[in-house]
XYZ file of C-alpha atoms in Angstrom:
316
model
C 0.000 0.000 0.000
C 1.333 3.392 -0.922
C 1.240 5.886 1.897
C -0.008 9.307 1.000
C 2.461 11.941 2.104
C 0.892 15.242 3.075
C 3.242 18.221 2.879
C 3.813 20.039 6.141
C 1.934 23.305 6.104
C 4.071 26.259 7.160
C 2.964 28.113 10.256
C 1.314 31.463 9.568
C 3.843 34.286 9.739
C 4.015 36.169 13.006
C 2.884 39.779 12.701
C 5.575 42.412 12.428
C 5.916 44.498 15.560
C 8.362 46.496 17.653
C 9.217 46.004 21.310
C 9.732 48.406 24.172
C 11.749 47.466 27.270
C 9.482 48.542 30.128
C 10.486 48.335 33.786
C 8.752 44.936 33.910
C 9.516 43.137 30.664
C 9.091 43.706 26.943
C 5.915 45.310 25.680
C 4.941 44.877 22.035
C 3.499 47.480 19.689
C 2.905 48.021 15.997
C 4.053 51.394 14.642
C 2.984 52.251 11.091
C 2.757 55.350 8.921
C 4.890 58.448 8.452
C 6.964 59.484 11.451
C 5.730 63.036 10.856
C 2.082 61.977 10.878
C -0.252 62.908 13.703
C -0.148 60.091 16.298
C -3.144 57.807 16.643
C -3.051 55.028 19.265
C -5.342 51.992 18.947
C -6.077 50.158 22.209
C -7.535 46.674 21.938
C -10.212 44.895 23.939
C -9.609 42.437 26.766
C -8.424 38.984 25.631
C -7.408 40.539 22.309
C -4.191 42.094 20.994
C -2.973 44.603 18.420
C -4.057 42.386 15.520
C -7.631 43.412 16.363
C -6.845 46.503 14.274
C -5.201 44.861 11.272
C -8.187 45.894 9.178
C -8.014 49.534 10.357
C -4.300 50.333 10.296
C -3.853 50.495 6.480
C -6.947 52.681 6.115
C -5.653 55.138 8.710
C -2.098 55.184 7.375
C -3.544 56.085 3.957
C -4.798 59.298 5.554
C -1.318 60.207 6.774
C -1.573 59.170 10.414
C 1.159 57.544 12.431
C -0.686 54.578 13.914
C 0.557 52.889 17.085
C -1.194 49.708 18.268
C 0.266 48.150 21.441
C -0.399 44.814 23.084
C -1.491 45.546 26.642
C 0.532 43.860 29.350
C -0.509 40.237 29.727
C -2.053 40.171 26.252
C -0.790 39.006 22.881
C 2.988 39.097 22.679
C 3.560 41.527 25.589
C 5.067 40.365 28.876
C 2.928 39.323 31.803
C 3.113 41.339 34.992
C 5.447 40.248 37.770
C 4.357 43.064 40.093
C 1.411 45.482 40.501
C 0.895 47.786 37.531
C -1.556 50.103 35.810
C -2.236 49.764 32.087
C -2.371 53.538 31.759
C 1.186 53.847 33.092
C 2.434 51.253 30.611
C 0.834 53.267 27.813
C 2.340 56.520 29.069
C 5.784 54.914 29.232
C 5.418 53.703 25.648
C 4.332 57.122 24.385
C 7.246 58.759 26.220
C 9.562 56.166 24.654
C 8.261 57.025 21.174
C 8.910 60.729 21.874
C 5.924 61.828 19.817
C 5.947 65.427 18.679
C 2.309 66.043 19.640
C -0.297 64.521 21.974
C -2.019 61.444 20.556
C -5.633 60.609 19.860
C -6.444 57.429 21.809
C -8.931 54.980 20.276
C -10.047 52.221 22.640
C -12.348 49.226 22.245
C -13.887 47.794 25.436
C -10.931 47.364 27.832
C -8.978 49.690 25.551
C -11.631 52.362 26.069
C -11.089 52.111 29.815
C -7.331 52.503 29.354
C -7.915 55.542 27.145
C -10.173 57.169 29.764
C -7.674 56.415 32.544
C -4.866 57.957 30.491
C -6.832 61.149 29.847
C -7.171 61.475 33.622
C -3.722 60.346 34.750
C -1.552 61.582 31.855
C -3.563 64.378 30.201
C -0.579 66.001 28.490
C -0.248 62.917 26.281
C -3.837 62.997 25.006
C -5.365 65.123 22.227
C -8.754 63.376 22.063
C -10.512 60.126 22.952
C -12.532 57.643 20.919
C -14.269 54.933 22.925
C -16.184 51.924 21.655
C -18.217 49.524 23.770
C -17.270 50.789 27.245
C -17.391 53.979 29.253
C -17.781 54.511 33.003
C -18.290 51.717 35.512
C -18.799 47.987 35.093
C -21.635 46.632 32.935
C -24.455 45.173 34.987
C -25.208 41.491 34.505
C -28.668 41.494 36.053
C -30.516 40.983 32.773
C -31.164 37.342 31.819
C -28.927 37.354 28.732
C -25.869 38.789 30.500
C -26.394 36.534 33.516
C -26.582 33.469 31.267
C -23.382 34.425 29.440
C -21.555 34.985 32.724
C -22.755 31.663 34.125
C -21.813 29.735 30.967
C -18.280 31.135 30.966
C -17.836 30.452 34.686
C -18.952 26.835 34.271
C -16.641 26.313 31.301
C -13.705 27.788 33.200
C -14.394 25.632 36.247
C -14.067 22.392 34.238
C -11.207 23.583 32.029
C -13.373 23.786 28.901
C -11.406 26.362 26.913
C -13.539 25.982 23.792
C -16.708 26.583 25.801
C -15.157 29.608 27.495
C -14.137 31.015 24.106
C -17.665 30.511 22.774
C -18.930 32.486 25.754
C -16.504 35.294 25.013
C -17.566 35.489 21.380
C -21.237 35.538 22.435
C -20.510 38.905 24.065
C -19.322 40.111 20.648
C -22.575 38.951 19.034
C -24.806 40.627 21.602
C -28.220 39.585 22.899
C -30.086 39.707 19.565
C -27.777 37.439 17.532
C -26.264 33.980 17.616
C -22.674 33.045 16.776
C -23.922 31.930 13.366
C -25.005 35.512 12.687
C -21.439 36.767 13.096
C -19.043 36.712 10.172
C -16.993 33.519 10.433
C -13.729 35.438 10.076
C -14.634 37.718 12.982
C -15.375 34.674 15.149
C -12.102 33.011 14.113
C -10.085 36.149 14.829
C -11.660 36.720 18.250
C -11.038 33.106 19.272
C -7.457 33.222 17.981
C -6.613 36.389 19.912
C -8.242 35.143 23.101
C -6.426 31.805 22.880
C -3.106 33.584 22.421
C -3.684 35.518 25.636
C -5.196 32.653 27.651
C -2.216 30.349 27.129
C 0.088 33.007 28.613
C -1.545 32.624 32.021
C -2.204 29.991 34.679
C -5.413 29.542 36.718
C -3.656 30.386 39.991
C -1.935 33.506 38.649
C -2.766 36.612 40.714
C -4.324 39.620 39.039
C -1.716 42.347 39.506
C -3.724 45.074 37.789
C -4.193 48.231 39.882
C -7.282 50.301 39.132
C -7.173 54.053 38.662
C -9.063 55.678 41.524
C -12.316 57.656 41.353
C -12.707 57.552 37.567
C -16.485 58.255 37.498
C -16.116 61.225 39.826
C -13.195 62.645 37.842
C -14.475 62.061 34.307
C -16.129 65.461 34.033
C -12.601 66.882 34.122
C -11.709 65.304 30.763
C -11.313 68.448 28.687
C -10.439 66.923 25.306
C -13.032 65.960 22.668
C -14.557 62.511 23.214
C -16.267 60.437 20.534
C -18.189 57.240 21.283
C -18.626 54.805 18.388
C -21.037 52.045 19.375
C -22.469 49.045 17.608
C -26.256 49.146 17.936
C -26.339 45.380 18.593
C -24.003 45.584 21.596
C -25.421 44.550 24.948
C -27.458 47.275 26.683
C -25.310 46.865 29.783
C -22.159 47.888 27.888
C -23.939 50.728 26.100
C -25.175 52.096 29.430
C -21.574 52.576 30.561
C -20.915 54.655 27.434
C -24.044 56.723 28.074
C -22.748 57.391 31.577
C -19.458 58.706 30.195
C -21.080 60.891 27.565
C -23.364 62.350 30.192
C -20.475 63.894 32.132
C -17.698 64.800 29.685
C -17.997 68.405 28.493
C -17.167 67.733 24.835
C -18.760 64.403 23.957
C -20.697 63.008 21.022
C -21.909 59.588 19.951
C -22.133 57.756 16.639
C -24.014 54.476 16.287
C -23.031 51.843 13.739
C -26.020 49.793 12.691
C -25.745 46.006 12.406
C -22.595 45.851 14.551
C -22.037 44.571 18.070
C -19.343 45.012 20.714
C -16.464 44.897 18.208
C -17.759 47.415 15.669
C -14.290 48.028 14.237
C -13.946 44.328 13.395
C -17.415 43.928 11.942
C -17.598 47.226 10.046
C -14.019 48.418 9.473
C -14.730 50.738 6.560
C -17.529 52.545 8.370
C -15.564 52.724 11.610
C -12.554 54.161 9.782
C -14.702 56.753 7.997
C -16.283 57.950 11.230
C -12.885 57.991 12.928
C -11.144 59.981 10.187
C -13.978 62.523 10.050
C -13.593 63.034 13.797
C -9.819 63.332 13.509
C -10.222 65.950 10.795
C -12.391 67.958 13.175
C -9.994 67.524 16.093
C -7.033 68.651 14.025
C -8.898 71.421 12.229
C -8.435 69.768 8.842
C -12.025 69.183 7.746
C -11.189 70.422 4.259
C -8.352 67.942 3.768
C -9.389 65.493 0.971
C -12.659 63.657 1.382
C -12.418 59.946 2.025
C -14.412 57.542 -0.100
C -14.683 54.689 2.368
C -17.374 52.139 1.662
C -20.471 51.448 3.707
C -20.003 47.922 5.042
C -22.477 48.708 7.847
C -25.134 51.391 8.047
C -24.201 54.393 10.234
C -26.334 56.749 12.209
C -25.046 59.793 13.995
C -23.016 62.944 13.350
C -19.776 63.582 11.493
C -20.736 64.155 7.904
C -23.871 62.018 7.756
C -26.435 64.625 8.642
C -27.808 63.281 11.919
C -27.784 65.221 15.181
C -25.066 64.922 17.780
C -25.988 62.783 20.759
C -24.336 63.344 24.126
C -23.110 66.199 26.263
C -22.896 69.578 24.530
């Protein structure tokens, strides 16, 4: 009998990134675009990494921005913590290391939104504006039946070491309460699971959480003086959206854009629309609204301000 020989498939290439020697290990970041471009920092969600923005970076570089996308400590290819730390301080150290000529616009998804808010409070000189997606002030409530069921399913999977079940639970949060996993694009599901797996395998069940929270964020948020844009998927869970509403109710210069047919990871599901909304906002922030119009497509239907004719929602 002749044995069929199957060629060994090469491993997918590792993404290109730079490293920064922090006081507690190497932190990874992607740095693209002209060095003279205005700095734009993309901050990923929890259990994700900088590859969450692979579909956004080229679009933003095309508009002349210098785009920096770090892996938060304990995520992706960045080092785990060996001592107490704050994510905002890691970000500030990276931005100081890069020696940027001007303050950066911080764009955060979920956990990344929280890091962006913390940095505006703790290191305001580094921040020109904020864009948050999927999170704002406080923790999302899990009292509603859908959120409670998701939390319980993930806890049960974790307790018996069912990584696949835990990952399914995580991706359910991306789908939101009105959709199933089958309603999500298969590539989005694959990417979310891949990123989460990469971060999970870096940790052990008995590893202590060394993250230190920034104090009194809700009480201090009204002091955020820079422009703040919230870009939310309309299919995100109400509990997450309520935290964004809380933020926009207190910041003095806030506005909200909703992206129809998207959930918690709007930038993954609707990258063209997200990029268009983001670049329009950046043009306003930098006073360059007349700089060439951008012909991004409409992969998801938008509603809200910034060149689409709808009223601004949020604090004046």
